[in-house]
Short mmCIF file of C-alpha atoms in Angstrom, two decimals:
data_model
loop_
_atom_site.label_atom_id
_atom_site.label_comp_id
_atom_site.label_asym_id
_atom_site.label_seq_id
_atom_site.Cartn_x
_atom_site.Cartn_y
_atom_site.Cartn_z
CA MET A 1 12.41 -14.56 13.42
CA ALA A 2 14.19 -11.84 15.37
CA ASP A 3 17.69 -12.51 16.63
CA ARG A 4 17.81 -13.57 20.27
CA ILE A 5 19.43 -11.40 22.91
CA LYS A 6 21.57 -13.21 25.43
CA MET A 7 21.35 -12.56 29.18
CA GLY A 8 23.53 -9.60 30.17
CA GLU A 9 23.20 -8.00 26.71
CA GLU A 10 20.23 -5.73 27.41
CA VAL A 11 19.49 -3.11 24.78
CA LYS A 12 18.63 0.42 25.88
CA VAL A 13 18.10 3.73 24.05
CA LEU A 14 18.55 7.11 25.70
CA GLY A 15 16.48 9.51 23.63
CA GLU A 16 13.53 11.85 23.42
CA TRP A 17 10.11 11.17 22.01
CA GLY A 18 10.10 14.14 19.62
CA SER A 19 13.58 13.64 18.27
CA PRO A 20 13.80 12.21 14.70
CA PHE A 21 17.33 11.07 15.53
CA SER A 22 16.11 8.96 18.44
CA GLN A 23 13.24 7.64 16.32
CA ARG A 24 15.68 6.44 13.67
CA VAL A 25 17.18 4.01 16.19
CA GLU A 26 13.86 2.90 17.58
CA ILE A 27 12.42 2.26 14.16
CA ALA A 28 15.41 0.10 13.22
CA LEU A 29 15.09 -1.94 16.40
CA LYS A 30 11.36 -2.41 15.94
CA LEU A 31 11.71 -3.40 12.28
CA LYS A 32 14.23 -6.06 13.42
CA GLY A 33 12.09 -7.17 16.31
CA ILE A 34 14.75 -6.39 18.92
CA PRO A 35 13.34 -5.75 22.39
CA TYR A 36 14.73 -2.71 24.13
CA ASP A 37 14.14 -0.25 26.99
CA CYS A 38 13.68 3.44 26.17
CA MET A 39 15.05 6.00 28.62
CA GLU A 40 13.66 9.50 28.09
CA GLU A 41 16.09 12.41 28.31
CA GLU A 42 13.91 15.04 29.94
CA ASP A 43 15.85 18.19 28.94
CA VAL A 44 17.85 17.77 25.71
CA TYR A 45 18.64 21.49 25.43
CA GLY A 46 19.30 22.65 29.01
CA ASN A 47 19.98 20.61 32.08
CA LYS A 48 21.25 17.42 30.50
CA SER A 49 21.35 14.27 32.56
CA GLU A 50 24.54 12.82 34.07
CA LEU A 51 23.97 9.69 32.08
CA LEU A 52 23.94 11.56 28.76
CA LEU A 53 27.04 13.61 29.64
CA LYS A 54 28.90 10.47 30.73
CA SER A 55 27.86 8.21 27.85
CA ASN A 56 28.30 10.84 25.12
CA PRO A 57 30.90 13.29 26.42
CA VAL A 58 31.97 14.47 22.96
CA HIS A 59 28.67 15.69 21.43
CA LYS A 60 26.47 15.57 24.55
CA LYS A 61 23.47 14.74 22.33
CA ILE A 62 20.85 12.04 22.04
CA PRO A 63 20.43 9.28 21.04
CA VAL A 64 22.81 7.06 22.93
CA PHE A 65 22.62 3.30 22.40
CA PHE A 66 23.51 0.83 25.15
CA HIS A 67 24.26 -2.81 24.47
CA ALA A 68 26.21 -5.34 26.53
CA GLY A 69 27.53 -2.70 28.86
CA LYS A 70 28.80 -0.42 26.06
CA SER A 71 27.46 2.88 24.78
CA ILE A 72 27.40 4.22 21.19
CA ALA A 73 26.50 7.74 20.08
CA GLU A 74 25.30 9.31 16.77
CA SER A 75 22.23 7.88 15.10
CA LEU A 76 23.80 6.78 11.79
CA VAL A 77 26.62 5.02 13.61
CA ILE A 78 24.09 3.28 15.84
CA LEU A 79 22.00 2.15 12.83
CA GLU A 80 25.08 0.51 11.30
CA TYR A 81 25.95 -1.18 14.58
CA VAL A 82 22.40 -2.47 14.97
CA ASP A 83 22.38 -3.82 11.44
CA GLU A 84 25.73 -5.58 11.84
CA THR A 85 24.88 -7.01 15.24
CA TRP A 86 21.39 -8.34 14.39
CA LYS A 87 21.29 -9.78 10.91
CA SER A 88 17.54 -10.30 10.55
CA ASN A 89 15.61 -7.78 8.43
CA PRO A 90 18.72 -5.96 7.18
CA ILE A 91 18.43 -2.20 6.62
CA LEU A 92 21.72 -1.82 4.71
CA PRO A 93 22.23 -3.48 1.33
CA GLN A 94 24.44 -6.58 1.15
CA ASP A 95 26.21 -5.44 -2.05
CA PRO A 96 29.29 -3.32 -1.19
CA TYR A 97 28.51 -0.72 -3.86
CA GLN A 98 24.92 -0.38 -2.75
CA ARG A 99 25.99 -0.12 0.85
CA ALA A 100 28.38 2.68 -0.07
CA MET A 101 25.65 4.51 -1.95
CA ALA A 102 23.27 4.16 0.98
CA ARG A 103 25.84 5.74 3.23
CA PHE A 104 26.36 8.50 0.67
CA TRP A 105 22.68 9.46 0.55
CA ALA A 106 22.31 9.19 4.33
CA ASN A 107 25.24 11.60 4.76
CA PHE A 108 23.76 13.89 2.09
CA ILE A 109 20.50 14.05 4.06
CA ASP A 110 22.24 14.76 7.37
CA GLU A 111 24.92 17.12 6.21
CA LYS A 112 23.04 19.04 3.49
CA CYS A 113 19.25 18.57 3.61
CA MET A 114 18.61 18.69 7.33
CA LEU A 115 20.72 21.76 7.95
CA ALA A 116 19.14 23.70 5.12
CA ILE A 117 15.58 22.64 6.12
CA TRP A 118 15.97 23.74 9.76
CA LYS A 119 17.43 27.09 8.72
CA ALA A 120 14.68 27.60 6.13
CA TYR A 121 12.00 27.10 8.78
CA GLN A 122 13.75 29.78 10.85
CA GLY A 123 13.34 32.29 8.00
CA ASP A 124 16.67 31.99 6.21
CA GLY A 125 15.91 32.78 2.57
CA LYS A 126 19.20 31.41 1.21
CA ALA A 127 18.71 28.15 3.14
CA LEU A 128 15.18 27.88 1.72
CA GLU A 129 16.53 28.03 -1.80
CA GLU A 130 19.19 25.40 -0.91
CA ALA A 131 16.59 23.16 0.71
CA HIS A 132 14.45 23.22 -2.43
CA GLY A 133 17.51 22.20 -4.45
CA TYR A 134 18.32 19.34 -2.14
CA LEU A 135 14.77 18.06 -2.08
CA GLU A 136 14.82 18.11 -5.88
CA ILE A 137 17.94 15.96 -5.85
CA LEU A 138 16.20 13.41 -3.61
CA GLU A 139 13.12 13.60 -5.80
CA ASN A 140 15.19 12.59 -8.83
CA GLU A 141 17.02 9.89 -6.86
CA LEU A 142 13.73 8.22 -5.87
CA LYS A 143 12.34 8.19 -9.42
CA ASP A 144 9.71 5.44 -9.55
CA LYS A 145 11.08 3.40 -6.62
CA ARG A 146 8.84 2.59 -3.71
CA PHE A 147 11.64 3.26 -1.18
CA PHE A 148 15.17 4.61 -1.62
CA GLY A 149 16.58 1.13 -1.44
CA GLY A 150 13.90 -0.55 -3.55
CA GLU A 151 10.91 -2.49 -2.27
CA SER A 152 11.62 -2.44 1.46
CA ILE A 153 12.46 0.26 4.03
CA GLY A 154 16.20 0.64 4.48
CA PHE A 155 19.01 2.80 5.84
CA VAL A 156 18.25 5.90 3.71
CA ASP A 157 14.52 5.79 4.36
CA ILE A 158 15.08 5.67 8.11
CA THR A 159 17.58 8.51 7.87
CA ALA A 160 15.12 10.59 5.93
CA ILE A 161 12.43 10.37 8.65
CA VAL A 162 12.48 14.19 9.05
CA ILE A 163 11.35 14.55 5.42
CA GLY A 164 8.94 11.61 5.64
CA TYR A 165 7.14 12.64 8.84
CA TRP A 166 8.50 15.62 10.73
CA MET A 167 8.25 18.15 7.91
CA GLY A 168 4.50 17.60 7.60
CA ALA A 169 4.02 18.33 11.28
CA ILE A 170 6.28 21.37 11.20
CA GLU A 171 4.58 22.86 8.17
CA GLU A 172 1.23 22.88 9.96
CA THR A 173 2.64 25.63 12.16
CA HIS A 174 4.88 27.51 9.68
CA THR A 175 4.23 29.71 6.74
CA VAL A 176 7.15 28.11 4.88
CA LYS A 177 5.96 25.21 2.72
CA MET A 178 8.62 23.08 1.06
CA LEU A 179 7.34 19.59 0.43
CA THR A 180 4.38 19.60 -2.01
CA ASN A 181 2.77 17.13 -4.40
CA GLU A 182 3.14 19.61 -7.20
CA LYS A 183 6.93 19.95 -6.84
CA HIS A 184 7.82 16.60 -5.27
CA PRO A 185 5.37 13.88 -6.30
CA ASN A 186 7.93 11.13 -5.78
CA LEU A 187 8.91 12.25 -2.28
CA CYS A 188 5.28 12.73 -1.28
CA LYS A 189 4.36 9.27 -2.49
CA TRP A 190 7.37 7.83 -0.70
CA SER A 191 6.37 9.65 2.50
CA GLU A 192 2.91 8.09 2.42
CA GLU A 193 4.40 4.61 1.83
CA PHE A 194 7.00 5.08 4.57
CA VAL A 195 4.56 6.34 7.18
CA GLY A 196 2.11 3.60 6.21
CA VAL A 197 4.68 0.93 7.13
CA VAL A 198 6.11 2.49 10.32
CA LYS A 199 3.12 4.50 11.56
CA GLU A 200 2.71 2.44 14.73
CA TYR A 201 6.33 3.20 15.65
CA LEU A 202 6.09 6.99 15.21
CA PRO A 203 5.03 9.60 17.79
CA PRO A 204 1.37 10.72 17.42
CA ARG A 205 1.00 13.38 14.72
CA ASP A 206 -1.20 15.63 16.92
CA LYS A 207 1.34 15.48 19.74
CA LEU A 208 4.14 16.41 17.39
CA VAL A 209 2.09 19.27 15.83
CA ALA A 210 1.23 20.60 19.35
CA PHE A 211 4.91 20.58 20.23
CA PHE A 212 5.91 22.59 17.18
CA LYS A 213 2.96 25.03 17.70
CA THR A 214 4.29 25.71 21.25
CA LEU A 215 7.82 26.05 19.94
CA TYR A 216 6.69 28.39 17.08
CA LYS A 217 4.76 30.68 19.50
CA ALA A 218 7.70 30.82 21.82
CA THR A 219 9.97 32.02 19.02
CA HIS A 220 7.57 34.10 16.95
CA GLY A 221 4.97 35.34 19.39
CA SER A 222 1.27 34.38 19.53
CA LYS A 223 0.06 36.07 16.36
#
């Protein structure tokens, strides 16, 4: 049974439908059965809202999490807060060592994999080589596990949503192909399992593909 929310402790997420960082927070809340209101930031790159600038004055980025009159920024920080506040359906391991390792792999994904993947899609050859190396590391870490944490979706799986869902949509519009069954059978199998569990919580694939097609044409022309 989901943890109850007391009056005056409303939960809200300021995010954007196509942002994997926002979706991390929403997936965690939905897996835990926590009701929340989603506020859409209309322009995450240009004319940012007063609410975003006020609630996240340091990074000025989504998502921002609101609970009991307080705001929290940065998706990984929010995930930990959510997990510590609502104990049902934990996403972080209870064992201290396993918790530390989950944080390690989540940071590896954010600080190494994501940066290299985005640069590779923009045509950076060196970043493409790095991205392949990082994906291979994750491939070996998964081995024969269903999810990174074992038999249920956890902190690392949610963090890796870009690899599990966004990469497939992006690669429909790009010539760069990184995640393949031939090179990454474990990651591809994990992606199918992950999406199968959280599919109802994810933005529609066709909508995401259309977004990246528009973005690709805007940056590369309409060839």
